[in-house]
Coordinates of C-alpha atoms in Angstrom, one line a residue:
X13 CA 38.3 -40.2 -13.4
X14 CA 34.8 -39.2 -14.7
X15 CA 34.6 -39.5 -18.6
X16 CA 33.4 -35.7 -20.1
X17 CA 30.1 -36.4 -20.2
X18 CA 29.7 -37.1 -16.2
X19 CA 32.0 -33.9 -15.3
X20 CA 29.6 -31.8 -17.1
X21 CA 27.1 -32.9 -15.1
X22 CA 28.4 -32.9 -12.0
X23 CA 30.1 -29.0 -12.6
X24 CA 26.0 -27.9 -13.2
X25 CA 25.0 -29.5 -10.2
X26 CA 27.5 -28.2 -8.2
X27 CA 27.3 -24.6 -9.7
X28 CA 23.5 -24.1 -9.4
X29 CA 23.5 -25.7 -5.9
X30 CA 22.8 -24.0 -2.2
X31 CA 25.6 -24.9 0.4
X32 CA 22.7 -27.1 1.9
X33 CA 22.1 -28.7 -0.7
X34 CA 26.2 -29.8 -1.5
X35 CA 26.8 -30.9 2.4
X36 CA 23.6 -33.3 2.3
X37 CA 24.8 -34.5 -1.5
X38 CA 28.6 -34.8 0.2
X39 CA 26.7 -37.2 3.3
X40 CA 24.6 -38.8 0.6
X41 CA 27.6 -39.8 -1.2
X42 CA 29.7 -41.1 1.7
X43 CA 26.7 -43.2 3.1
X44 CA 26.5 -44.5 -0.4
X45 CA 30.0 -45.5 -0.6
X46 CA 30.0 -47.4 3.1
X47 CA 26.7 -49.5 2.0
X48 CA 28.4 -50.4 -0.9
X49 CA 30.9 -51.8 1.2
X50 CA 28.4 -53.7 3.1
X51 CA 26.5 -54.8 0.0
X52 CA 23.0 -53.5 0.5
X53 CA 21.1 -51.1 -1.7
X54 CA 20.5 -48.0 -1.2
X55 CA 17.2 -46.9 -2.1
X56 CA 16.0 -44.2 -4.8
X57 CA 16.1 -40.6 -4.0
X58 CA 12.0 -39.5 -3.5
X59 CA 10.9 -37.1 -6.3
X60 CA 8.7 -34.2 -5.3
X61 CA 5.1 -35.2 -6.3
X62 CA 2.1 -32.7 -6.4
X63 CA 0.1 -32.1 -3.3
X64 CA -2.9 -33.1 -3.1
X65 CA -4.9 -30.4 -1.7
X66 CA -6.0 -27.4 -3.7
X67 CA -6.2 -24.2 -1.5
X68 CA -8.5 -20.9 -2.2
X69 CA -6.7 -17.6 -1.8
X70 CA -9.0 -15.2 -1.0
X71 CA -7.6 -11.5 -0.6
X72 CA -8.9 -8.0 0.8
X73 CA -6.6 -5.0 -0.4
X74 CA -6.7 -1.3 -0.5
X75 CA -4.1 0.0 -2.5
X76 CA -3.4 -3.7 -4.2
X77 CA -0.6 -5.0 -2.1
X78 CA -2.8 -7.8 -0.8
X79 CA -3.7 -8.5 -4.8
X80 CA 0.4 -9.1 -5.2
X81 CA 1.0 -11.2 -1.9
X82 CA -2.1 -13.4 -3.4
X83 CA -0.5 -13.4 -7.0
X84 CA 2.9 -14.2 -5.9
X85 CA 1.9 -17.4 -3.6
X86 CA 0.0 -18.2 -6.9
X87 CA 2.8 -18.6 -9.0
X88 CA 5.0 -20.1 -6.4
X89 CA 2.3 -22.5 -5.8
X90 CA 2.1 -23.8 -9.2
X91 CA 5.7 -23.9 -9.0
X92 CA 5.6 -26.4 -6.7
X93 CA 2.6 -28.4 -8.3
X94 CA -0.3 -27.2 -5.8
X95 CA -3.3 -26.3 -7.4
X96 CA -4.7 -23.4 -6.3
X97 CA -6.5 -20.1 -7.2
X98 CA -7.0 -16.6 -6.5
X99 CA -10.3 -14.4 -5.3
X100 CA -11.3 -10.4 -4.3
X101 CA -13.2 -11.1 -1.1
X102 CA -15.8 -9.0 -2.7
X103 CA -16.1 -11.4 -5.6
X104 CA -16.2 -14.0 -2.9
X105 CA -19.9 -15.1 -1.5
X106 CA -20.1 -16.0 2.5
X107 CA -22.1 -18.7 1.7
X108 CA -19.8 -20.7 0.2
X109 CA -17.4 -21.0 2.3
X110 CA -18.7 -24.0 4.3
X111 CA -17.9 -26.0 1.1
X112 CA -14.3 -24.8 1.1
X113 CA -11.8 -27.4 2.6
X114 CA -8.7 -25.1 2.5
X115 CA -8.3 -21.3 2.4
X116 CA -5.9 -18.8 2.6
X117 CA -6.7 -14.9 3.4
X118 CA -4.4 -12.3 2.7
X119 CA -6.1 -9.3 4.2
X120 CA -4.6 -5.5 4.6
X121 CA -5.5 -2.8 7.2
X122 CA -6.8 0.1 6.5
X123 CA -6.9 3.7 9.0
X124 CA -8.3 3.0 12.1
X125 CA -7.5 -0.9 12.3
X126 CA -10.4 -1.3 9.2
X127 CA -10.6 -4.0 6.6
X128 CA -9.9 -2.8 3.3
X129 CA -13.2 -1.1 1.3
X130 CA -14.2 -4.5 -0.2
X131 CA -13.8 -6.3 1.8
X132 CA -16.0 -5.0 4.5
X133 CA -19.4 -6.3 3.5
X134 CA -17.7 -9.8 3.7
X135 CA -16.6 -10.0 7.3
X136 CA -20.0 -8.7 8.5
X137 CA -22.0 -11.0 6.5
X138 CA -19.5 -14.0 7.8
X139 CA -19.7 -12.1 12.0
X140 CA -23.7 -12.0 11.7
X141 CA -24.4 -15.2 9.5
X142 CA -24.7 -18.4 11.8
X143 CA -21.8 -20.5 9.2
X144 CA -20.6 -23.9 10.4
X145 CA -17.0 -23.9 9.3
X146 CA -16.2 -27.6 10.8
X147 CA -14.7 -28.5 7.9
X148 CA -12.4 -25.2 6.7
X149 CA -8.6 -25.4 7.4
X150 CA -7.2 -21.7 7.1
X151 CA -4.7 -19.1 7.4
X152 CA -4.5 -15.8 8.0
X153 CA -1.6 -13.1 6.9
X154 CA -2.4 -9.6 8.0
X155 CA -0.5 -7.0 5.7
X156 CA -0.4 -3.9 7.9
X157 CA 1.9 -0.6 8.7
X158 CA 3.4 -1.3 12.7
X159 CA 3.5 3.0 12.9
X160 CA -0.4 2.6 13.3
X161 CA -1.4 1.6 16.5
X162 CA -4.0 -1.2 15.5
X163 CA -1.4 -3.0 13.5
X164 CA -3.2 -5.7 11.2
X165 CA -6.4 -5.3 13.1
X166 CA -8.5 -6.6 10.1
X167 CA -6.1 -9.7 9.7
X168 CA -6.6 -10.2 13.4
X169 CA -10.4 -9.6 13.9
X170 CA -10.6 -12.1 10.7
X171 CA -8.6 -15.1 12.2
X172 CA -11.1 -14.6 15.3
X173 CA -13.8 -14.4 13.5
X174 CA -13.0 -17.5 11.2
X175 CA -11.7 -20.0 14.5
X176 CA -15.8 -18.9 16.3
X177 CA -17.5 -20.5 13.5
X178 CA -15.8 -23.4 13.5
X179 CA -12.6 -23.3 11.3
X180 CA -9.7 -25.4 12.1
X181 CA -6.1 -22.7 11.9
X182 CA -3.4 -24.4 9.9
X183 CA -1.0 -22.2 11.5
X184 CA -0.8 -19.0 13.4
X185 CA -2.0 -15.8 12.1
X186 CA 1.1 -14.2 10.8
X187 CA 1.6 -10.1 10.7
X188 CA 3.4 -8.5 8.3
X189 CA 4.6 -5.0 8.3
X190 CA 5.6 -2.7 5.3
X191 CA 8.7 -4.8 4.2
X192 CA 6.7 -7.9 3.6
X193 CA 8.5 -10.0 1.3
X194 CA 10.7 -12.1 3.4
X195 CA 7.5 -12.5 6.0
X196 CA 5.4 -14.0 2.6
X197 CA 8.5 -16.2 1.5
X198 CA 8.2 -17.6 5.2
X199 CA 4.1 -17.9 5.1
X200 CA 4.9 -20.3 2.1
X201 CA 7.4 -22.1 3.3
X202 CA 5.2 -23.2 6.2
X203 CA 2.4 -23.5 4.8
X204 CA 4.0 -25.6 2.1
X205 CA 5.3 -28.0 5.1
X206 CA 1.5 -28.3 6.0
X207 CA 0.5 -29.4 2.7
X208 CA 3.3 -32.3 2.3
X209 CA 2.6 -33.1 6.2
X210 CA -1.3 -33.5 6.2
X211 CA -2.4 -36.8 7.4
X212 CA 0.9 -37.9 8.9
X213 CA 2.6 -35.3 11.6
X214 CA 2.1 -32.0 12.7
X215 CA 4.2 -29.3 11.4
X216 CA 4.9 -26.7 14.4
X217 CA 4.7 -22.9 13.1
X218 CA 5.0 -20.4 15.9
X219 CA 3.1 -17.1 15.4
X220 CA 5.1 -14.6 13.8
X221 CA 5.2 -11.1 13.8
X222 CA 7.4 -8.8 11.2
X223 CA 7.7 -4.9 12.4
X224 CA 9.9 -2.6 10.7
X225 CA 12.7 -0.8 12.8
X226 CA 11.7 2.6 11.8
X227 CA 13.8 5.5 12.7
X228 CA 12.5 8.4 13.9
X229 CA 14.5 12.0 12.5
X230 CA 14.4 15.5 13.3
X231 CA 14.5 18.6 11.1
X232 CA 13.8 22.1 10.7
X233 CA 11.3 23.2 7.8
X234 CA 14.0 25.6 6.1
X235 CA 11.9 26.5 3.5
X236 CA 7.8 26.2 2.2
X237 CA 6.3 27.9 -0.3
X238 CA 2.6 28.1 -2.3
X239 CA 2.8 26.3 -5.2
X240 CA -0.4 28.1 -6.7
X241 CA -0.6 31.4 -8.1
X242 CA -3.0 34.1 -6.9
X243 CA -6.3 33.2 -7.7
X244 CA -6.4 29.5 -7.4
X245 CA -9.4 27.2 -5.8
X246 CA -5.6 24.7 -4.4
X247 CA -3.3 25.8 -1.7
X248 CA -0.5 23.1 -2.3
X249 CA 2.2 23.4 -0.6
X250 CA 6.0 22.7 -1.7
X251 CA 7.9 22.3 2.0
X252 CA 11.6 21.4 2.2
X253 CA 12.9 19.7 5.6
X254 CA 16.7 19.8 6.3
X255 CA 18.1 17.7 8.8
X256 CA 21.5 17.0 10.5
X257 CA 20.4 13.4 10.5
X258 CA 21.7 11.0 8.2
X259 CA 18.4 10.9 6.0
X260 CA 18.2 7.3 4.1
X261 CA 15.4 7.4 1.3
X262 CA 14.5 6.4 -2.2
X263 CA 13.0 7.5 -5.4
X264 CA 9.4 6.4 -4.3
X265 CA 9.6 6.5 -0.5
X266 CA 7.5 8.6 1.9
X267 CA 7.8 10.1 4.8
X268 CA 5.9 9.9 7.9
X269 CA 4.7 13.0 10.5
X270 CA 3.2 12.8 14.0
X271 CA 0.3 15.6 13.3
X272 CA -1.0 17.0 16.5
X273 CA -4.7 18.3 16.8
X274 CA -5.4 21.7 16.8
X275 CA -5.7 23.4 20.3
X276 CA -9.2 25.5 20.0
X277 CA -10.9 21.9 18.9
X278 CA -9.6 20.0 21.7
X279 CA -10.2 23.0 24.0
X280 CA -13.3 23.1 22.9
X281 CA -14.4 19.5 23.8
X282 CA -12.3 19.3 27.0
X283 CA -14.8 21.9 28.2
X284 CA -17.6 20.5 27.4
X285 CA -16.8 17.9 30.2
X286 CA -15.8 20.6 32.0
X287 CA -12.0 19.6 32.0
X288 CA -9.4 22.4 31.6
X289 CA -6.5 20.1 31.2
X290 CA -7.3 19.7 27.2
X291 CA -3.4 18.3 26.4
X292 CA -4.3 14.6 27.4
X293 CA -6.6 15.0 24.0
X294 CA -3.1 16.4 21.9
X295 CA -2.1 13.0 20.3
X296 CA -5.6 11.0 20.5
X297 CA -7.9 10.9 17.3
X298 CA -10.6 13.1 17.2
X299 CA -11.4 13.6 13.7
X300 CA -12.8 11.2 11.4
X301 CA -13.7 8.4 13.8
X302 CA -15.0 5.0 12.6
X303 CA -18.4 3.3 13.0
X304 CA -16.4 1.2 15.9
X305 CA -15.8 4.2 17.6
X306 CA -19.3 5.8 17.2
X307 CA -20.7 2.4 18.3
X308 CA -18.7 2.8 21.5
X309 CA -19.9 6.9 22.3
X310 CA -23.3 5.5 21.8
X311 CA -22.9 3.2 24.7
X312 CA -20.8 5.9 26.3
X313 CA -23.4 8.8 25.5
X314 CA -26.6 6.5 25.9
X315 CA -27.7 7.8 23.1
X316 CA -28.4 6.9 19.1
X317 CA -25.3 7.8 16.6
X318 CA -26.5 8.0 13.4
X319 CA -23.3 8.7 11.7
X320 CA -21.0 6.2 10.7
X321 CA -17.7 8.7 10.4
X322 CA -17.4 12.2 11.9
X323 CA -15.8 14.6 14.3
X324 CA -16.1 14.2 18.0
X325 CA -16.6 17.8 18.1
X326 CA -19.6 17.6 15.4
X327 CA -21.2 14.9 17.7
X328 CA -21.0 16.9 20.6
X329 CA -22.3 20.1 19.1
X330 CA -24.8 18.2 17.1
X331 CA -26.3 15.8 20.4
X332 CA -25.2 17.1 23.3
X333 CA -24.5 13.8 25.4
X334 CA -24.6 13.9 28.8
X335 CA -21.6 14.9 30.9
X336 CA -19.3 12.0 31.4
X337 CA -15.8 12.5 32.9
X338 CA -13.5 13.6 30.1
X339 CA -11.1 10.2 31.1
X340 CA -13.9 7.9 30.0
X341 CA -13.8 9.6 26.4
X342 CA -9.9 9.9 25.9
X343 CA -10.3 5.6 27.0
X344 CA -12.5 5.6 23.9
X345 CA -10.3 7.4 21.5
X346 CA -6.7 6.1 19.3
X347 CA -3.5 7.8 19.4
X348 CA -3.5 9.9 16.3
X349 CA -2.3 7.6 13.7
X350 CA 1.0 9.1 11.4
X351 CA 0.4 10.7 7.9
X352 CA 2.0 9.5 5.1
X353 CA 3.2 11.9 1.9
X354 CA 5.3 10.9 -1.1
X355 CA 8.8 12.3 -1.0
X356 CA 8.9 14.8 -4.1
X357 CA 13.1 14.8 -4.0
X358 CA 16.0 12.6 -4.3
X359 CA 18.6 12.4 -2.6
X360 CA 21.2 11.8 -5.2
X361 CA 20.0 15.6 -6.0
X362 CA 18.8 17.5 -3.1
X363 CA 21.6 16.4 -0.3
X364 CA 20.6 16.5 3.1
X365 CA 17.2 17.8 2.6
X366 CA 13.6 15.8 2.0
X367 CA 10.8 17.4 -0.2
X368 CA 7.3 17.2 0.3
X369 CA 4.2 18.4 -1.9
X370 CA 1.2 18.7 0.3
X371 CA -2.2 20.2 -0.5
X372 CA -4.1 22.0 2.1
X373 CA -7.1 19.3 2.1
X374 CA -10.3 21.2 2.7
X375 CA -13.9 20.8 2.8
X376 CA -17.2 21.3 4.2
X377 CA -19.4 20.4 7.2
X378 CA -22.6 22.0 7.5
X379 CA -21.7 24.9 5.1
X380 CA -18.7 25.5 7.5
X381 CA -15.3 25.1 5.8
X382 CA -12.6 22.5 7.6
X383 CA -9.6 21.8 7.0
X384 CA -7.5 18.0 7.5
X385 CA -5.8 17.8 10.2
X386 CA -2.4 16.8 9.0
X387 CA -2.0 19.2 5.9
X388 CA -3.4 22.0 8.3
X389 CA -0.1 20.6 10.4
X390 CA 2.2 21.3 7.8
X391 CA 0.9 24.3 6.0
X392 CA 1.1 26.1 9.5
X393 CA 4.1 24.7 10.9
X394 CA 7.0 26.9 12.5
X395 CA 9.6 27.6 9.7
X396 CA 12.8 27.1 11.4
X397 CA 11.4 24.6 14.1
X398 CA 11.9 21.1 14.9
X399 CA 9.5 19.0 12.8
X400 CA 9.9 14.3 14.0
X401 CA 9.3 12.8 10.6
X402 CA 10.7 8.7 9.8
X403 CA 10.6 7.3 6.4
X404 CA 8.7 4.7 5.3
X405 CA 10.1 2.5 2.7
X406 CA 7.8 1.9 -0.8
X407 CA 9.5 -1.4 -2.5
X408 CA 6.7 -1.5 -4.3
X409 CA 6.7 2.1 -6.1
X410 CA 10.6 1.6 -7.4
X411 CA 12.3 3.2 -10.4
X412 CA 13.2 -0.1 -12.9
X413 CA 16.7 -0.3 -14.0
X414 CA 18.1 2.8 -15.9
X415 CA 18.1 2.0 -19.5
X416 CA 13.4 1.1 -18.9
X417 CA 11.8 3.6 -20.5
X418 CA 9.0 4.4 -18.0
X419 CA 5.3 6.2 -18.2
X420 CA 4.8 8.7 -15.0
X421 CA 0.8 9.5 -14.4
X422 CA 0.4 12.1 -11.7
X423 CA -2.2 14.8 -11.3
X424 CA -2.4 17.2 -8.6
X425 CA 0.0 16.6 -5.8
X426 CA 0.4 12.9 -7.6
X427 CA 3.3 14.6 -9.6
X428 CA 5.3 14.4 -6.3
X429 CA 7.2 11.1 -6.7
X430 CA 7.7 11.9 -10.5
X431 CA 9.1 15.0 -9.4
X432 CA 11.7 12.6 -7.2
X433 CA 11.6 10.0 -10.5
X434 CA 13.1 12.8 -12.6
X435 CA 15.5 14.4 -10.6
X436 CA 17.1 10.7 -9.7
X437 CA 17.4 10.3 -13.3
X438 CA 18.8 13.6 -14.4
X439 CA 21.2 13.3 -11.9
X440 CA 22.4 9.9 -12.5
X441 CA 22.9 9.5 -16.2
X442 CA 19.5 7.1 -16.5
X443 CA 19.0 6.6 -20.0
X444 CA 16.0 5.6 -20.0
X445 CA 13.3 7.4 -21.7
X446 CA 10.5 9.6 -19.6
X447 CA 6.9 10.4 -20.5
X448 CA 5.0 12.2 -17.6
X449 CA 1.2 13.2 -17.5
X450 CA 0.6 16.1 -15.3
X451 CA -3.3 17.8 -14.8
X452 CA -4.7 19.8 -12.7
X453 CA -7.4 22.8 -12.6
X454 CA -5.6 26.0 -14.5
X455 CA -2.5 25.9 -16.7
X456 CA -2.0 29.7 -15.2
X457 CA -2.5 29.0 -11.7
X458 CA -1.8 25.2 -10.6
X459 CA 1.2 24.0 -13.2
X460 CA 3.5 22.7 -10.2
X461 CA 7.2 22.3 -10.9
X462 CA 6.6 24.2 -14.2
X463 CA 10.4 25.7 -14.4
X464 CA 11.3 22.3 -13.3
X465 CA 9.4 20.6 -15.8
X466 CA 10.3 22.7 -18.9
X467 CA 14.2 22.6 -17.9
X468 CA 14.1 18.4 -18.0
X469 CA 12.2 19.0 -21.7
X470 CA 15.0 21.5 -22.7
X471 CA 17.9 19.2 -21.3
X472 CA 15.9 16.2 -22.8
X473 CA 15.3 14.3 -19.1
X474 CA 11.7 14.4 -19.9
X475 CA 11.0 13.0 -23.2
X476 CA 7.4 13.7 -23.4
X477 CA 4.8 16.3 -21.6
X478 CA 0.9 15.9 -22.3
X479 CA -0.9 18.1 -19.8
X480 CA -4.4 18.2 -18.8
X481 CA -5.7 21.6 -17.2
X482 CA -9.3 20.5 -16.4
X483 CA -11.1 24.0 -16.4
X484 CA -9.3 25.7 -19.0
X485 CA -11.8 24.7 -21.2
X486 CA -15.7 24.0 -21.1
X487 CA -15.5 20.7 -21.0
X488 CA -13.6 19.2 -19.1
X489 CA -10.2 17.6 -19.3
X490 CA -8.4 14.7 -17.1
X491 CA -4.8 13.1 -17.7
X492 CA -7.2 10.0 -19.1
X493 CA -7.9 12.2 -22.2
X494 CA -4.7 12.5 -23.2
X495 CA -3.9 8.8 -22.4
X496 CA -6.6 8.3 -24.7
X497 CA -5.6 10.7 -27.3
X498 CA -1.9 9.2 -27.4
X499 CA -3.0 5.9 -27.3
X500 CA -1.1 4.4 -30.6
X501 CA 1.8 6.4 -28.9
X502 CA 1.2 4.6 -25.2
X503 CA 1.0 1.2 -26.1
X504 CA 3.9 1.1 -28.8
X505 CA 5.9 2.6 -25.6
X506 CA 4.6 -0.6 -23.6
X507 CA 5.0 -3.5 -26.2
X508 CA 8.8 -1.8 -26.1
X509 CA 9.3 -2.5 -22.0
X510 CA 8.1 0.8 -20.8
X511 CA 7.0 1.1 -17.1
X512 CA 3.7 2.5 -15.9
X513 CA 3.3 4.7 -12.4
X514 CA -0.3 6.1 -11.6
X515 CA 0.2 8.2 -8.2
X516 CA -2.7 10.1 -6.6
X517 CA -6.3 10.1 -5.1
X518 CA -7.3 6.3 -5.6
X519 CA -11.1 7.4 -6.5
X520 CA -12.1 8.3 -8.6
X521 CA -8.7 8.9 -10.8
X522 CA -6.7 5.8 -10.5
X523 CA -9.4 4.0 -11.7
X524 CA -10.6 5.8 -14.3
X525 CA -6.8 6.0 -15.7
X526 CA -7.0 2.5 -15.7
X527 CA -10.3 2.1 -17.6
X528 CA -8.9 4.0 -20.2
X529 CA -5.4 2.4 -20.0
X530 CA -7.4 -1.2 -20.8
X531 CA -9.4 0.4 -23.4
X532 CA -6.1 1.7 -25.1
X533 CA -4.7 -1.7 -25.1
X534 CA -8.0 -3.3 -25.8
X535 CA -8.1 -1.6 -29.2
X536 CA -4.5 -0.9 -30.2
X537 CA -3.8 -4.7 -30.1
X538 CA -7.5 -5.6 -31.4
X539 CA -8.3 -7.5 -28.4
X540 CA -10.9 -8.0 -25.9
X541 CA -11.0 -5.6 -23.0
X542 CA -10.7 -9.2 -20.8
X543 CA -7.3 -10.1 -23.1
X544 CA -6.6 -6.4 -22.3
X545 CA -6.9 -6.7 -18.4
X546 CA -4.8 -10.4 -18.8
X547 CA -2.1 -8.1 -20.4
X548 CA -2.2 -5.2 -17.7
X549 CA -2.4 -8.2 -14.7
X550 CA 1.0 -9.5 -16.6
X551 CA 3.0 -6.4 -16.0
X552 CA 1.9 -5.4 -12.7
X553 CA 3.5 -9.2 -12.1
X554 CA 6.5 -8.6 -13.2
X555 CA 6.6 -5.1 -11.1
X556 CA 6.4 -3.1 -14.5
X557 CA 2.3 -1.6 -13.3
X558 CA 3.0 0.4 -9.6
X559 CA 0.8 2.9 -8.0
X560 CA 0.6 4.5 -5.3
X561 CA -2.8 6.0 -4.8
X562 CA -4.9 6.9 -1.4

């Protein structure tokens, strides 16, 4: 019936087309035959057209998932023929914003229901300055982890902040846990119905919420061990949980523990208030609290905080407020949030148990050494008792497809998810090819996994090794040096498809790994260090640059 021409056509369109989009082309076609019969022309399909608005995305991010969200609705943007473009809030000035017409946040939360390091400066300047935002349309998406208990506070305090001075909200602020993708595809689909609605009806959005179902498991710690030999300034830990729980994780994941505060501290400041019932402080945050929080004692206390983060025991020892009922403080304070620490096993390889790689954190106060509270959890923990962990899923810190060569960058207790990486791919077959830099302080005393490591070099798992022992030598040496020293090497193993992973302490190593990682690119390609950055922006795209850094 159709000449060959017309059935080729016809097959394509049927092949790349949704279920949707076949029943509406099946009605189409049937109302088209019936006005036929009535002799009256039916009118041309509308083509999409571009929208004429031209939003500014301005995004506040910690550990760059905020950066992704803002590149992604970028590109799908343009897709759709929306012009629009991308900003760091710290980039951003306050003063500008009256003259925006359209804006989109996409702001993370950090510890304690904070906004993101940079992105600070710009929602006090915008709270304090006296802004007429009559003529801004927004949205807000909060990017945020539902195990803490201010769940996208910045997001929220933002979208409050932005409706006082004036701003008209598109739609509802939207909060978006740790498995944010389908929540963003939904953001743009609304906001998209905005754009092709303005001036003409009203699109309804309800507020929306995503929260992970995380599940909570139990374990025993069956076996922990000091990775450092005898002399060493570290005290990492290697800790193995085994659990009778069916334990679901990835190459990449981590896993979450409920820390509890150490009895002498909160002993010590339930009887300052002269309380003996110090458990009703057990799960509440006592170290480490926020300007917010200090703001709040001060009213409390009547008295003048001058710190901006510290202990509640330090303050109390340090200004000796006046004697309120020990109830009016534990009001004050947050449940104590969970800790997160990169799972350094797979379980392809190490059935039914979890690995973790945790370094005692310590430091001092006042020439008086401290310890964190969570590693100070671990490292002292019951062997043999019951330990409530969850898992908390990483999409963005994944293993690419087997035959990807990939590029693993982990000092100190960063070598944990390589450790994971390595072991997934030894066991499976993955032929892909594996460089890892590993540094830390002494070859002798803080080379963790070193059995490990040299058995994946002898089997050929590990491809290549370049270490960096920092004071082994008089001047010191970070994994960046060796970057830098195998930089011919580095890039040839990028321009082939490799894929990079930095995972450890975002400052200052992440970034100075990625100075260096530009600069490598920058010269072995004989290109700006801009051009370089264009190049490095291109691959964390495309999901071939992850970190995981804190």
């Amino acid at each position: 019936m159709l000449s060959d021409t017309k059935l080729s056509l016809l097959q394509q369109l049927v092949q790349n087309a949704s279920n949707d989009e076949i029943i509406w082309t099946k009605g189409y076609l049937a109302g088209f035959l019936d006005q036929n019969r009535l002799g009256v022309t039916i009118p041309a399909i509308a083509t999409s057209l571009p929208v004429a608005v031209k939003p500014l995305i301005i995004y506040g991010t910690e550990t760059g998932n905020s950066k992704k969200v803002a590149s992604q609705l970028l590109a799908t943007f343009k897709k759709n023929k929306i012009l629009a473009k991308a900003v760091d809030v710290f980039q951003y000035d306050v003063a500008k914003l009256e003259k925006e017409n359209l804006v989109l946040f996409v702001m993370s939360t950090q510890g304690e229901g904070e906004f993101p390091q940079n992105a600070v400066g710009f929602y006090e300047k915008l709270k304090a300055s006296e802004a007429n935002l009559n003529k801004v349309s927004y949205a807000v998406l909060g990017l945020g982890d539902s195990s803490y208990p201010l769940f996208c506070n910045a997001g929220v305090l933002l979208d409050e902040v932005l409706a006082e001075k004036g701003a008209k909200r598109l739609i509802p602020l939207v909060k978006a846990d740790v498995d944010y993708s389908d929540v963003v595809s939904h953001w743009e689909s609304d906001l998209q119905k905005v754009f092709q609605n303005q001036g003409t009806t009203a699109v309804q959005v309800k507020q929306s919420t995503s929260v992970s179902h995380k599940k909570n498991h139990t374990g025993i710690i069956s076996h922990k061990v000091v990775l450092n030999d005898s002399g060493s300034n570290k005290e990492t830990y290697h800790i193995e949980i085994t659990s009778d729980d069916e334990v679901v994780y990835e190459p990449g994941d981590a896993l979450g523990v409920f820390p509890k505060n150490n009895e002498e501290e909160i002993k010590a400041i339930a009887a300052y208030f002269g309380e003996e019932k110090f458990t009703i402080l057990a799960d509440k945050n006592v170290r480490g609290l926020s300007k917010k929080t200090m703001e709040a004692f001060s009213t409390l206390f009547e008295i003048e905080i001058n710190e901006e983060k510290a202990n509640l025991l330090d303050i109390i020892q340090k200004y000796q407020p006046k004697k309120v009922k020990l109830a009016e403080v534990v009001d004050l304070l947050h449940p104590i949030a969970p800790r997160l620490y990169s799972i350094s096993s797979s379980a392809e390889a190490h059935d039914g148990q979890v690995h973790l790689t945790v370094n005692l954190n310590k430091f001092s106060v006042d020439d008086e050494l401290r310890t964190g509270l969570a590693s100070r959890f671990l490292a002292d923990f019951p062997m043999n008792s019951v330990l409530e962990f969850y898992i908390h899923k990483n999409q963005n810190f994944r293993l690419p497809k087997a035959e990807i060569d990939i590029i693993m960058i982990g000092p100190g207790t960063g070598i944990a998810p390589f450790r994971s990486f390595l072991a997934e791919r030894d066991v499976t077959g993955a032929e892909g090819k594996n460089w890892l830099f590993f540094g830390e302080q002494h070859f002798v005393l803080d080379f963790y996994y070193q059995t490990e490591i040299q058995e994946w070099l002898t089997t050929g798992v590990l491809t290549k090794l370049d270490t960096a022992f920092s004071r082994d030598q008089e001047r010191k040496i970070y994994v960046q040096d060796r970057i830098r020293e195998k930089g011919k090497e580095f890039n040839a193993w990028l321009e082939n498809g490799a894929s990079i992973y930095i995972c450890g302490q975002k400052n200052p190593m992440s970034q100075d790994v990625e100075e260096v990682i530009l600069e490598v690119i920058a010269k072995e390609r004989n290109v700006s260090v801009d051009e370089a950055k264009k190049v490095l922006e291109a691959l964390e795209n495309q999901g071939k640059y992850q970190k995981d850094v804190y």
